[in-house]
PDB file of C-alpha atoms in Angstrom:
ATOM      1  CA  MET M   1     -81.905  -4.627  -1.291  1.00  0.00           C
ATOM      2  CA  LYS M   2     -79.938  -6.948  -3.570  1.00  0.00           C
ATOM      3  CA  TYR M   3     -83.029  -7.738  -5.587  1.00  0.00           C
ATOM      4  CA  ARG M   4     -83.810  -4.034  -6.014  1.00  0.00           C
ATOM      5  CA  TYR M   5     -80.477  -3.442  -7.797  1.00  0.00           C
ATOM      6  CA  LEU M   6     -80.984  -6.540  -9.903  1.00  0.00           C
ATOM      7  CA  ALA M   7     -84.455  -5.365 -10.950  1.00  0.00           C
ATOM      8  CA  VAL M   8     -83.092  -1.927 -11.930  1.00  0.00           C
ATOM      9  CA  ALA M   9     -80.299  -3.527 -13.968  1.00  0.00           C
ATOM     10  CA  LEU M  10     -82.751  -5.822 -15.742  1.00  0.00           C
ATOM     11  CA  LEU M  11     -85.078  -2.915 -16.517  1.00  0.00           C
ATOM     12  CA  LEU M  12     -82.236  -0.824 -17.991  1.00  0.00           C
ATOM     13  CA  SER M  13     -81.064  -3.779 -20.096  1.00  0.00           C
ATOM     14  CA  THR M  14     -84.570  -4.325 -21.425  1.00  0.00           C
ATOM     15  CA  ILE M  15     -84.929  -0.667 -22.397  1.00  0.00           C
ATOM     16  CA  ALA M  16     -81.552  -0.761 -24.183  1.00  0.00           C
ATOM     17  CA  ALA M  17     -82.472  -3.963 -26.043  1.00  0.00           C
ATOM     18  CA  LEU M  18     -85.792  -2.511 -27.167  1.00  0.00           C
ATOM     19  CA  ALA M  19     -84.080   0.662 -28.398  1.00  0.00           C
ATOM     20  CA  LEU M  20     -81.525  -1.302 -30.424  1.00  0.00           C
ATOM     21  CA  ALA M  21     -84.172  -3.642 -31.847  1.00  0.00           C
ATOM     22  CA  GLN M  22     -86.021  -0.715 -33.434  1.00  0.00           C
ATOM     23  CA  GLY M  23     -83.642  -0.588 -36.399  1.00  0.00           C
ATOM     24  CA  TYR M  24     -83.513   2.473 -38.649  1.00  0.00           C
ATOM     25  CA  PRO M  25     -86.499   4.825 -38.936  1.00  0.00           C
ATOM     26  CA  ILE M  26     -86.163   5.167 -42.733  1.00  0.00           C
ATOM     27  CA  GLN M  27     -86.088   2.379 -45.285  1.00  0.00           C
ATOM     28  CA  ILE M  28     -84.613   2.677 -48.756  1.00  0.00           C
ATOM     29  CA  THR M  29     -87.263   0.607 -50.518  1.00  0.00           C
ATOM     30  CA  SER M  30     -85.821   0.849 -54.019  1.00  0.00           C
ATOM     31  CA  VAL M  31     -82.794   2.010 -55.997  1.00  0.00           C
ATOM     32  CA  THR M  32     -83.211   1.938 -59.776  1.00  0.00           C
ATOM     33  CA  THR M  33     -81.121   3.220 -62.671  1.00  0.00           C
ATOM     34  CA  LYS M  34     -82.766   4.759 -65.709  1.00  0.00           C
ATOM     35  CA  ASP M  35     -81.778   6.611 -68.838  1.00  0.00           C
ATOM     36  CA  MET M  36     -82.849  10.162 -69.668  1.00  0.00           C
ATOM     37  CA  THR M  37     -86.091   8.909 -71.268  1.00  0.00           C
ATOM     38  CA  GLY M  38     -87.098   7.170 -68.048  1.00  0.00           C
ATOM     39  CA  VAL M  39     -86.417   3.636 -69.249  1.00  0.00           C
ATOM     40  CA  GLU M  40     -84.971   1.392 -66.563  1.00  0.00           C
ATOM     41  CA  ARG M  41     -81.532   0.107 -67.631  1.00  0.00           C
ATOM     42  CA  ASN M  42     -78.356  -1.158 -66.020  1.00  0.00           C
ATOM     43  CA  THR M  43     -76.016  -0.915 -69.010  1.00  0.00           C
ATOM     44  CA  PHE M  44     -74.814   2.467 -70.164  1.00  0.00           C
ATOM     45  CA  SER M  45     -72.249   3.926 -72.557  1.00  0.00           C
ATOM     46  CA  ARG M  46     -69.712   6.673 -72.066  1.00  0.00           C
ATOM     47  CA  GLY M  47     -71.287  10.045 -72.699  1.00  0.00           C
ATOM     48  CA  GLU M  48     -74.638   8.977 -71.242  1.00  0.00           C
ATOM     49  CA  ILE M  49     -76.317  10.227 -68.097  1.00  0.00           C
ATOM     50  CA  VAL M  50     -77.357   7.618 -65.537  1.00  0.00           C
ATOM     51  CA  VAL M  51     -80.443   8.674 -63.601  1.00  0.00           C
ATOM     52  CA  VAL M  52     -80.452   7.034 -60.176  1.00  0.00           C
ATOM     53  CA  GLU M  53     -83.887   7.051 -58.591  1.00  0.00           C
ATOM     54  CA  THR M  54     -84.426   6.144 -54.942  1.00  0.00           C
ATOM     55  CA  GLU M  55     -87.543   5.606 -52.869  1.00  0.00           C
ATOM     56  CA  LEU M  56     -87.484   6.217 -49.113  1.00  0.00           C
ATOM     57  CA  THR M  57     -90.231   5.182 -46.676  1.00  0.00           C
ATOM     58  CA  CYS M  58     -90.758   5.985 -43.014  1.00  0.00           C
ATOM     59  CA  PRO M  59     -93.094   3.454 -41.356  1.00  0.00           C
ATOM     60  CA  SER M  60     -96.145   4.860 -39.541  1.00  0.00           C
ATOM     61  CA  ALA M  61     -95.027   3.302 -36.260  1.00  0.00           C
ATOM     62  CA  TYR M  62     -92.215   5.866 -35.993  1.00  0.00           C
ATOM     63  CA  TYR M  63     -94.744   8.684 -35.469  1.00  0.00           C
ATOM     64  CA  TYR M  64     -94.465   8.322 -31.709  1.00  0.00           C
ATOM     65  CA  TYR M  65     -90.663   8.589 -31.834  1.00  0.00           C
ATOM     66  CA  ALA M  66     -90.612  11.665 -34.066  1.00  0.00           C
ATOM     67  CA  PRO M  67     -93.982  13.388 -34.551  1.00  0.00           C
ATOM     68  CA  GLY M  68     -92.224  16.151 -36.491  1.00  0.00           C
ATOM     69  CA  GLY M  69     -90.649  13.697 -38.895  1.00  0.00           C
ATOM     70  CA  TYR M  70     -86.992  12.966 -39.641  1.00  0.00           C
ATOM     71  CA  SER M  71     -84.720  15.508 -41.294  1.00  0.00           C
ATOM     72  CA  TYR M  72     -82.223  13.608 -43.363  1.00  0.00           C
ATOM     73  CA  LEU M  73     -79.304  13.877 -45.739  1.00  0.00           C
ATOM     74  CA  GLU M  74     -79.500  11.419 -48.639  1.00  0.00           C
ATOM     75  CA  ILE M  75     -76.276  10.769 -50.533  1.00  0.00           C
ATOM     76  CA  ILE M  76     -75.993   8.783 -53.765  1.00  0.00           C
ATOM     77  CA  THR M  77     -72.441   7.873 -54.770  1.00  0.00           C
ATOM     78  CA  MET M  78     -71.079   6.137 -57.859  1.00  0.00           C
ATOM     79  CA  TRP M  79     -67.884   4.087 -57.540  1.00  0.00           C
ATOM     80  CA  TYR M  80     -65.414   2.425 -59.811  1.00  0.00           C
ATOM     81  CA  GLY M  81     -63.336   0.401 -57.387  1.00  0.00           C
ATOM     82  CA  ASN M  82     -62.044   2.868 -54.820  1.00  0.00           C
ATOM     83  CA  SER M  83     -62.632   5.914 -57.021  1.00  0.00           C
ATOM     84  CA  MET M  84     -65.704   8.007 -56.307  1.00  0.00           C
ATOM     85  CA  LEU M  85     -66.732   9.121 -59.786  1.00  0.00           C
ATOM     86  CA  ASN M  86     -70.014  10.882 -59.010  1.00  0.00           C
ATOM     87  CA  ILE M  87     -72.075  12.134 -56.100  1.00  0.00           C
ATOM     88  CA  VAL M  88     -75.533  13.681 -55.724  1.00  0.00           C
ATOM     89  CA  LEU M  89     -77.203  14.558 -52.458  1.00  0.00           C
ATOM     90  CA  THR M  90     -80.314  16.123 -51.030  1.00  0.00           C
ATOM     91  CA  ARG M  91     -81.633  17.241 -47.667  1.00  0.00           C
ATOM     92  CA  ASP M  92     -85.306  16.790 -46.821  1.00  0.00           C
ATOM     93  CA  THR M  93     -87.715  15.804 -44.081  1.00  0.00           C
ATOM     94  CA  ILE M  94     -89.871  12.694 -44.110  1.00  0.00           C
ATOM     95  CA  MET M  95     -92.905  12.157 -41.900  1.00  0.00           C
ATOM     96  CA  ALA M  96     -93.998   8.817 -40.462  1.00  0.00           C
ATOM     97  CA  GLY M  97     -96.086   6.975 -43.052  1.00  0.00           C
ATOM     98  CA  GLU M  98     -94.637   9.047 -45.911  1.00  0.00           C
ATOM     99  CA  THR M  99     -92.747   7.971 -49.037  1.00  0.00           C
ATOM    100  CA  LYS M 100     -90.199  10.174 -50.793  1.00  0.00           C
ATOM    101  CA  ILE M 101     -88.740   9.710 -54.262  1.00  0.00           C
ATOM    102  CA  PHE M 102     -85.453  11.363 -55.183  1.00  0.00           C
ATOM    103  CA  GLY M 103     -83.466  11.060 -58.383  1.00  0.00           C
ATOM    104  CA  GLY M 104     -80.254  12.497 -59.694  1.00  0.00           C
ATOM    105  CA  GLY M 105     -78.347  12.322 -62.959  1.00  0.00           C
ATOM    106  CA  MET M 106     -74.737  11.185 -63.091  1.00  0.00           C
ATOM    107  CA  PHE M 107     -72.733  11.822 -66.263  1.00  0.00           C
ATOM    108  CA  ILE M 108     -70.356   9.104 -67.464  1.00  0.00           C
ATOM    109  CA  ARG M 109     -67.415  10.997 -68.897  1.00  0.00           C
ATOM    110  CA  TYR M 110     -65.677   9.833 -72.071  1.00  0.00           C
ATOM    111  CA  SER M 111     -62.520   9.401 -69.991  1.00  0.00           C
ATOM    112  CA  ASP M 112     -64.206   7.205 -67.347  1.00  0.00           C
ATOM    113  CA  PRO M 113     -63.191   3.519 -67.237  1.00  0.00           C
ATOM    114  CA  LEU M 114     -65.262   0.649 -68.642  1.00  0.00           C
ATOM    115  CA  GLY M 115     -66.712  -2.089 -66.477  1.00  0.00           C
ATOM    116  CA  THR M 116     -68.849  -2.434 -63.372  1.00  0.00           C
ATOM    117  CA  TYR M 117     -69.768   0.654 -61.361  1.00  0.00           C
ATOM    118  CA  ASN M 118     -71.277   0.362 -57.883  1.00  0.00           C
ATOM    119  CA  ILE M 119     -73.920   2.796 -56.713  1.00  0.00           C
ATOM    120  CA  GLU M 120     -74.334   3.248 -52.972  1.00  0.00           C
ATOM    121  CA  VAL M 121     -77.101   5.156 -51.197  1.00  0.00           C
ATOM    122  CA  TYR M 122     -76.748   6.484 -47.658  1.00  0.00           C
ATOM    123  CA  VAL M 123     -79.312   8.256 -45.462  1.00  0.00           C
ATOM    124  CA  TRP M 124     -77.807  10.065 -42.466  1.00  0.00           C
ATOM    125  CA  ASN M 125     -78.831  12.891 -40.142  1.00  0.00           C
ATOM    126  CA  GLY M 126     -75.952  14.936 -41.554  1.00  0.00           C
ATOM    127  CA  PHE M 127     -72.313  14.734 -42.532  1.00  0.00           C
ATOM    128  CA  PRO M 128     -69.864  13.475 -39.869  1.00  0.00           C
ATOM    129  CA  SER M 129     -68.054  16.825 -40.086  1.00  0.00           C
ATOM    130  CA  GLU M 130     -71.325  18.614 -39.218  1.00  0.00           C
ATOM    131  CA  MET M 131     -72.758  16.266 -36.611  1.00  0.00           C
ATOM    132  CA  GLY M 132     -69.675  14.925 -34.842  1.00  0.00           C
ATOM    133  CA  ALA M 133     -70.688  12.676 -31.951  1.00  0.00           C
ATOM    134  CA  ALA M 134     -74.375  13.323 -32.740  1.00  0.00           C
ATOM    135  CA  TRP M 135     -74.062  11.671 -36.170  1.00  0.00           C
ATOM    136  CA  ALA M 136     -76.519   8.847 -36.790  1.00  0.00           C
ATOM    137  CA  PRO M 137     -77.511   6.699 -39.775  1.00  0.00           C
ATOM    138  CA  LEU M 138     -81.260   6.859 -40.497  1.00  0.00           C
ATOM    139  CA  ALA M 139     -81.370   3.962 -42.994  1.00  0.00           C
ATOM    140  CA  ASP M 140     -79.215   1.016 -43.846  1.00  0.00           C
ATOM    141  CA  ILE M 141     -76.938   1.182 -46.895  1.00  0.00           C
ATOM    142  CA  ALA M 142     -78.569   0.329 -50.233  1.00  0.00           C
ATOM    143  CA  THR M 143     -76.606  -0.600 -53.341  1.00  0.00           C
ATOM    144  CA  THR M 144     -77.000  -1.411 -56.995  1.00  0.00           C
ATOM    145  CA  SER M 145     -74.637  -1.639 -59.941  1.00  0.00           C
ATOM    146  CA  ILE M 146     -74.394  -0.753 -63.632  1.00  0.00           C
ATOM    147  CA  THR M 147     -72.091  -1.743 -66.464  1.00  0.00           C
ATOM    148  CA  VAL M 148     -70.381   0.856 -68.602  1.00  0.00           C
ATOM    149  CA  THR M 149     -69.564  -0.145 -72.164  1.00  0.00           C
ATOM    150  CA  PRO M 150     -67.779   1.785 -74.958  1.00  0.00           C
TER     151      PRO M 150
ATOM    152  CA  MET R   1     -72.666  -1.816   1.870  1.00  0.00           C
ATOM    153  CA  ARG R   2     -69.469  -2.863   0.094  1.00  0.00           C
ATOM    154  CA  THR R   3     -71.463  -4.528  -2.695  1.00  0.00           C
ATOM    155  CA  ARG R   4     -73.494  -1.342  -3.214  1.00  0.00           C
ATOM    156  CA  TRP R   5     -70.351   0.771  -3.658  1.00  0.00           C
ATOM    157  CA  LEU R   6     -68.894  -1.861  -5.985  1.00  0.00           C
ATOM    158  CA  ILE R   7     -71.967  -1.789  -8.224  1.00  0.00           C
ATOM    159  CA  LEU R   8     -72.046   2.011  -8.243  1.00  0.00           C
ATOM    160  CA  GLY R   9     -68.343   2.125  -9.074  1.00  0.00           C
ATOM    161  CA  LEU R  10     -68.753  -0.322 -11.939  1.00  0.00           C
ATOM    162  CA  ALA R  11     -71.707   1.624 -13.324  1.00  0.00           C
ATOM    163  CA  ALA R  12     -69.728   4.876 -13.157  1.00  0.00           C
ATOM    164  CA  ALA R  13     -66.722   3.269 -14.887  1.00  0.00           C
ATOM    165  CA  LEU R  14     -68.993   1.933 -17.640  1.00  0.00           C
ATOM    166  CA  ALA R  15     -70.612   5.359 -18.150  1.00  0.00           C
ATOM    167  CA  ILE R  16     -67.213   7.076 -18.341  1.00  0.00           C
ATOM    168  CA  SER R  17     -65.809   4.535 -20.829  1.00  0.00           C
ATOM    169  CA  ILE R  18     -68.879   4.934 -23.072  1.00  0.00           C
ATOM    170  CA  ALA R  19     -68.577   8.743 -22.931  1.00  0.00           C
ATOM    171  CA  LEU R  20     -64.884   8.665 -23.841  1.00  0.00           C
ATOM    172  CA  ALA R  21     -65.231   5.999 -26.579  1.00  0.00           C
ATOM    173  CA  GLN R  22     -63.998   6.940 -30.014  1.00  0.00           C
ATOM    174  CA  PRO R  23     -63.345   4.887 -33.110  1.00  0.00           C
ATOM    175  CA  THR R  24     -59.634   4.641 -33.880  1.00  0.00           C
ATOM    176  CA  ILE R  25     -58.480   5.772 -37.332  1.00  0.00           C
ATOM    177  CA  THR R  26     -55.251   4.644 -39.001  1.00  0.00           C
ATOM    178  CA  ILE R  27     -54.325   6.214 -42.340  1.00  0.00           C
ATOM    179  CA  THR R  28     -51.655   4.628 -44.529  1.00  0.00           C
ATOM    180  CA  PRO R  29     -49.576   6.373 -45.744  1.00  0.00           C
ATOM    181  CA  GLN R  30     -49.789   9.644 -43.848  1.00  0.00           C
ATOM    182  CA  VAL R  31     -47.954  11.551 -46.589  1.00  0.00           C
ATOM    183  CA  THR R  32     -48.424  10.784 -50.252  1.00  0.00           C
ATOM    184  CA  TYR R  33     -49.048  12.481 -53.611  1.00  0.00           C
ATOM    185  CA  PRO R  34     -51.844  12.722 -56.206  1.00  0.00           C
ATOM    186  CA  GLY R  35     -52.318   9.620 -58.341  1.00  0.00           C
ATOM    187  CA  THR R  36     -51.663   7.220 -55.465  1.00  0.00           C
ATOM    188  CA  SER R  37     -54.089   5.782 -52.928  1.00  0.00           C
ATOM    189  CA  ILE R  38     -54.590   5.775 -49.165  1.00  0.00           C
ATOM    190  CA  THR R  39     -56.091   3.174 -46.875  1.00  0.00           C
ATOM    191  CA  ILE R  40     -58.176   4.084 -43.835  1.00  0.00           C
ATOM    192  CA  ASP R  41     -58.537   1.449 -41.112  1.00  0.00           C
ATOM    193  CA  ILE R  42     -61.272   1.951 -38.524  1.00  0.00           C
ATOM    194  CA  THR R  43     -61.696   0.147 -35.210  1.00  0.00           C
ATOM    195  CA  GLY R  44     -64.959   0.355 -33.324  1.00  0.00           C
ATOM    196  CA  THR R  45     -67.767  -1.979 -32.292  1.00  0.00           C
ATOM    197  CA  ASP R  46     -68.673  -5.079 -34.266  1.00  0.00           C
ATOM    198  CA  ALA R  47     -71.331  -4.593 -36.983  1.00  0.00           C
ATOM    199  CA  GLU R  48     -71.806  -0.893 -36.259  1.00  0.00           C
ATOM    200  CA  TYR R  49     -72.451   1.526 -39.123  1.00  0.00           C
ATOM    201  CA  CYS R  50     -69.692   4.082 -39.660  1.00  0.00           C
ATOM    202  CA  ALA R  51     -69.474   7.035 -42.024  1.00  0.00           C
ATOM    203  CA  ILE R  52     -66.218   8.261 -43.497  1.00  0.00           C
ATOM    204  CA  GLU R  53     -65.814  11.726 -44.993  1.00  0.00           C
ATOM    205  CA  ILE R  54     -62.689  13.321 -46.461  1.00  0.00           C
ATOM    206  CA  ARG R  55     -62.360  17.052 -47.048  1.00  0.00           C
ATOM    207  CA  ASP R  56     -59.541  18.748 -48.916  1.00  0.00           C
ATOM    208  CA  PRO R  57     -57.558  21.769 -47.644  1.00  0.00           C
ATOM    209  CA  LEU R  58     -60.316  24.070 -48.995  1.00  0.00           C
ATOM    210  CA  ASN R  59     -62.978  22.069 -47.093  1.00  0.00           C
ATOM    211  CA  ASN R  60     -64.411  20.590 -50.307  1.00  0.00           C
ATOM    212  CA  LEU R  61     -65.948  17.145 -49.981  1.00  0.00           C
ATOM    213  CA  VAL R  62     -63.797  14.673 -51.945  1.00  0.00           C
ATOM    214  CA  TYR R  63     -64.882  11.321 -50.523  1.00  0.00           C
ATOM    215  CA  THR R  64     -67.785   9.972 -48.509  1.00  0.00           C
ATOM    216  CA  LYS R  65     -68.678   6.375 -47.760  1.00  0.00           C
ATOM    217  CA  GLY R  66     -70.719   4.319 -45.324  1.00  0.00           C
ATOM    218  CA  ILE R  67     -69.631   0.900 -44.106  1.00  0.00           C
ATOM    219  CA  HIS R  68     -70.551  -1.746 -41.542  1.00  0.00           C
ATOM    220  CA  LEU R  69     -67.659  -2.873 -39.373  1.00  0.00           C
ATOM    221  CA  SER R  70     -66.926  -6.590 -39.295  1.00  0.00           C
ATOM    222  CA  GLY R  71     -65.290  -8.005 -36.201  1.00  0.00           C
ATOM    223  CA  GLY R  72     -65.031  -4.439 -34.930  1.00  0.00           C
ATOM    224  CA  THR R  73     -62.881  -3.250 -37.838  1.00  0.00           C
ATOM    225  CA  GLY R  74     -63.384  -1.826 -41.297  1.00  0.00           C
ATOM    226  CA  THR R  75     -61.125  -0.682 -44.116  1.00  0.00           C
ATOM    227  CA  VAL R  76     -61.741   1.700 -47.001  1.00  0.00           C
ATOM    228  CA  SER R  77     -59.389   2.952 -49.675  1.00  0.00           C
ATOM    229  CA  TRP R  78     -59.406   6.094 -51.768  1.00  0.00           C
ATOM    230  CA  ASN R  79     -57.743   6.436 -55.155  1.00  0.00           C
ATOM    231  CA  ILE R  80     -56.512  10.022 -55.091  1.00  0.00           C
ATOM    232  CA  PRO R  81     -57.117  11.803 -58.418  1.00  0.00           C
ATOM    233  CA  GLU R  82     -54.118  13.250 -60.255  1.00  0.00           C
ATOM    234  CA  THR R  83     -55.853  16.625 -60.023  1.00  0.00           C
ATOM    235  CA  ALA R  84     -56.194  16.583 -56.217  1.00  0.00           C
ATOM    236  CA  ILE R  85     -54.890  19.758 -54.587  1.00  0.00           C
ATOM    237  CA  LEU R  86     -51.879  19.614 -52.305  1.00  0.00           C
ATOM    238  CA  GLY R  87     -52.016  20.148 -48.570  1.00  0.00           C
ATOM    239  CA  ASN R  88     -53.588  18.695 -45.421  1.00  0.00           C
ATOM    240  CA  TYR R  89     -56.729  16.568 -45.839  1.00  0.00           C
ATOM    241  CA  THR R  90     -59.087  15.847 -42.922  1.00  0.00           C
ATOM    242  CA  VAL R  91     -60.746  12.468 -42.443  1.00  0.00           C
ATOM    243  CA  TYR R  92     -63.928  12.483 -40.366  1.00  0.00           C
ATOM    244  CA  VAL R  93     -65.246   9.171 -39.042  1.00  0.00           C
ATOM    245  CA  SER R  94     -68.525   8.871 -37.147  1.00  0.00           C
ATOM    246  CA  CYS R  95     -69.865   5.550 -35.909  1.00  0.00           C
ATOM    247  CA  GLU R  96     -73.348   4.893 -34.533  1.00  0.00           C
ATOM    248  CA  ILE R  97     -72.097   3.366 -31.279  1.00  0.00           C
ATOM    249  CA  THR R  98     -68.423   4.270 -30.818  1.00  0.00           C
ATOM    250  CA  GLY R  99     -68.753   7.961 -31.577  1.00  0.00           C
ATOM    251  CA  ASN R 100     -66.576  10.138 -33.786  1.00  0.00           C
ATOM    252  CA  ASN R 101     -62.954  10.909 -34.464  1.00  0.00           C
ATOM    253  CA  THR R 102     -60.811  12.786 -36.977  1.00  0.00           C
ATOM    254  CA  ALA R 103     -57.397  12.268 -38.536  1.00  0.00           C
ATOM    255  CA  THR R 104     -55.336  13.960 -41.234  1.00  0.00           C
ATOM    256  CA  PHE R 105     -53.018  13.068 -44.088  1.00  0.00           C
ATOM    257  CA  THR R 106     -50.968  15.249 -46.405  1.00  0.00           C
ATOM    258  CA  LEU R 107     -50.612  15.404 -50.163  1.00  0.00           C
ATOM    259  CA  VAL R 108     -47.234  16.610 -51.375  1.00  0.00           C
ATOM    260  CA  PRO R 109     -45.886  17.155 -54.895  1.00  0.00           C
ATOM    261  CA  LYS R 110     -44.742  14.071 -56.772  1.00  0.00           C
ATOM    262  CA  PRO R 111     -40.993  13.631 -56.248  1.00  0.00           C
ATOM    263  CA  ALA R 112     -38.967  14.820 -59.233  1.00  0.00           C
ATOM    264  CA  LEU R 113     -36.594  12.337 -60.918  1.00  0.00           C
ATOM    265  CA  VAL R 114     -32.905  13.119 -60.221  1.00  0.00           C
ATOM    266  CA  GLY R 115     -30.586  12.941 -63.229  1.00  0.00           C
ATOM    267  CA  GLY R 116     -33.387  12.484 -65.727  1.00  0.00           C
ATOM    268  CA  GLU R 117     -34.974   9.252 -66.843  1.00  0.00           C
ATOM    269  CA  VAL R 118     -32.855   6.125 -66.872  1.00  0.00           C
ATOM    270  CA  PHE R 119     -32.688   4.002 -70.003  1.00  0.00           C
ATOM    271  CA  LYS R 120     -30.774   0.755 -70.265  1.00  0.00           C
ATOM    272  CA  ASP R 121     -27.870   1.366 -72.673  1.00  0.00           C
ATOM    273  CA  LEU R 122     -27.768  -1.631 -75.001  1.00  0.00           C
ATOM    274  CA  THR R 123     -24.919  -0.243 -77.181  1.00  0.00           C
ATOM    275  CA  PRO R 124     -22.120  -2.360 -75.615  1.00  0.00           C
ATOM    276  CA  ILE R 125     -24.178  -5.537 -75.972  1.00  0.00           C
ATOM    277  CA  ILE R 126     -25.059  -4.774 -79.585  1.00  0.00           C
ATOM    278  CA  SER R 127     -21.430  -3.926 -80.419  1.00  0.00           C
ATOM    279  CA  THR R 128     -20.162  -7.138 -78.862  1.00  0.00           C
ATOM    280  CA  LEU R 129     -22.711  -9.258 -80.697  1.00  0.00           C
ATOM    281  CA  THR R 130     -21.839  -7.542 -83.979  1.00  0.00           C
ATOM    282  CA  VAL R 131     -18.125  -8.221 -83.521  1.00  0.00           C
ATOM    283  CA  PHE R 132     -18.776 -11.883 -82.660  1.00  0.00           C
ATOM    284  CA  ALA R 133     -21.102 -12.280 -85.644  1.00  0.00           C
ATOM    285  CA  ALA R 134     -18.499 -10.744 -87.968  1.00  0.00           C
ATOM    286  CA  ALA R 135     -15.754 -12.989 -86.581  1.00  0.00           C
ATOM    287  CA  ALA R 136     -17.969 -16.047 -86.979  1.00  0.00           C
ATOM    288  CA  LEU R 137     -18.717 -15.137 -90.618  1.00  0.00           C
ATOM    289  CA  ILE R 138     -15.030 -14.629 -91.378  1.00  0.00           C
ATOM    290  CA  ALA R 139     -14.136 -17.965 -89.795  1.00  0.00           C
ATOM    291  CA  LEU R 140     -16.901 -19.700 -91.737  1.00  0.00           C
ATOM    292  CA  SER R 141     -15.823 -18.207 -95.059  1.00  0.00           C
ATOM    293  CA  VAL R 142     -12.176 -19.225 -94.417  1.00  0.00           C
ATOM    294  CA  ALA R 143     -13.266 -22.739 -93.557  1.00  0.00           C
ATOM    295  CA  LEU R 144     -15.407 -23.009 -96.711  1.00  0.00           C
ATOM    296  CA  ARG R 145     -12.551 -21.740 -98.941  1.00  0.00           C
ATOM    297  CA  ARG R 146     -10.163 -24.370 -97.564  1.00  0.00           C
ATOM    298  CA  ARG R 147     -12.615 -27.096 -98.560  1.00  0.00           C
TER     299      ARG R 147
END
């Protein structure tokens, strides 16, 4: 009888470990910054638009976990210290084995500060205010940075 | 028999604690005004991914950020724009293991200065220095004449 309980406990632990080891179903494979002509740059001036382009991939192995794909919310934010200067977002669905490219333009105002700006990309199943306890990240955080000059 | 009940009891306690788990949110300060900043401290499970979202009194999104907790805690700060509207703001925090929670803080008008702006009045100091300088010049001229 004792060994039966031990076996059940071991089985449950193994299942939990396997679930956690899966990681996130979506990978942010690239985050690049470009100008309006499509040239990749990481230095911009005030008055310019920074185009942030992201590439998301869902490995084929996740087909068995979600045959209908993953519906996601992708958020791209631009930060100067603790100030969120810009945000673009999109909602889409990605199938296992698929790659999605999304880009958004962020205007650097003439009144914005000079220096290093951090760009952070998040992929969630929704906003915390929408999902509550059912909120889940679908990819790890990806970051890049640019420099803003006069 | 006793061991069986003990194991079942422990399993039930674990299930209940997981169901009731929430990340704790501490906002400092709870009342402030536009142009200042707030700090949000989150306590959850080590290394878990948490999302923070702030909505203004009109439910507009004003801040969103994702972080990984370190040692079970994480801290973010928000520089509140001068143009932020006044009222109660809601902070939503959702973590991948610990669950979700909400908290609020309030923006109030900047306190008005009482009695106007204060300037240091240097007139007495200037007057005193002028008198001393004049007296020194007079004494010097008298001394030079005597020679």
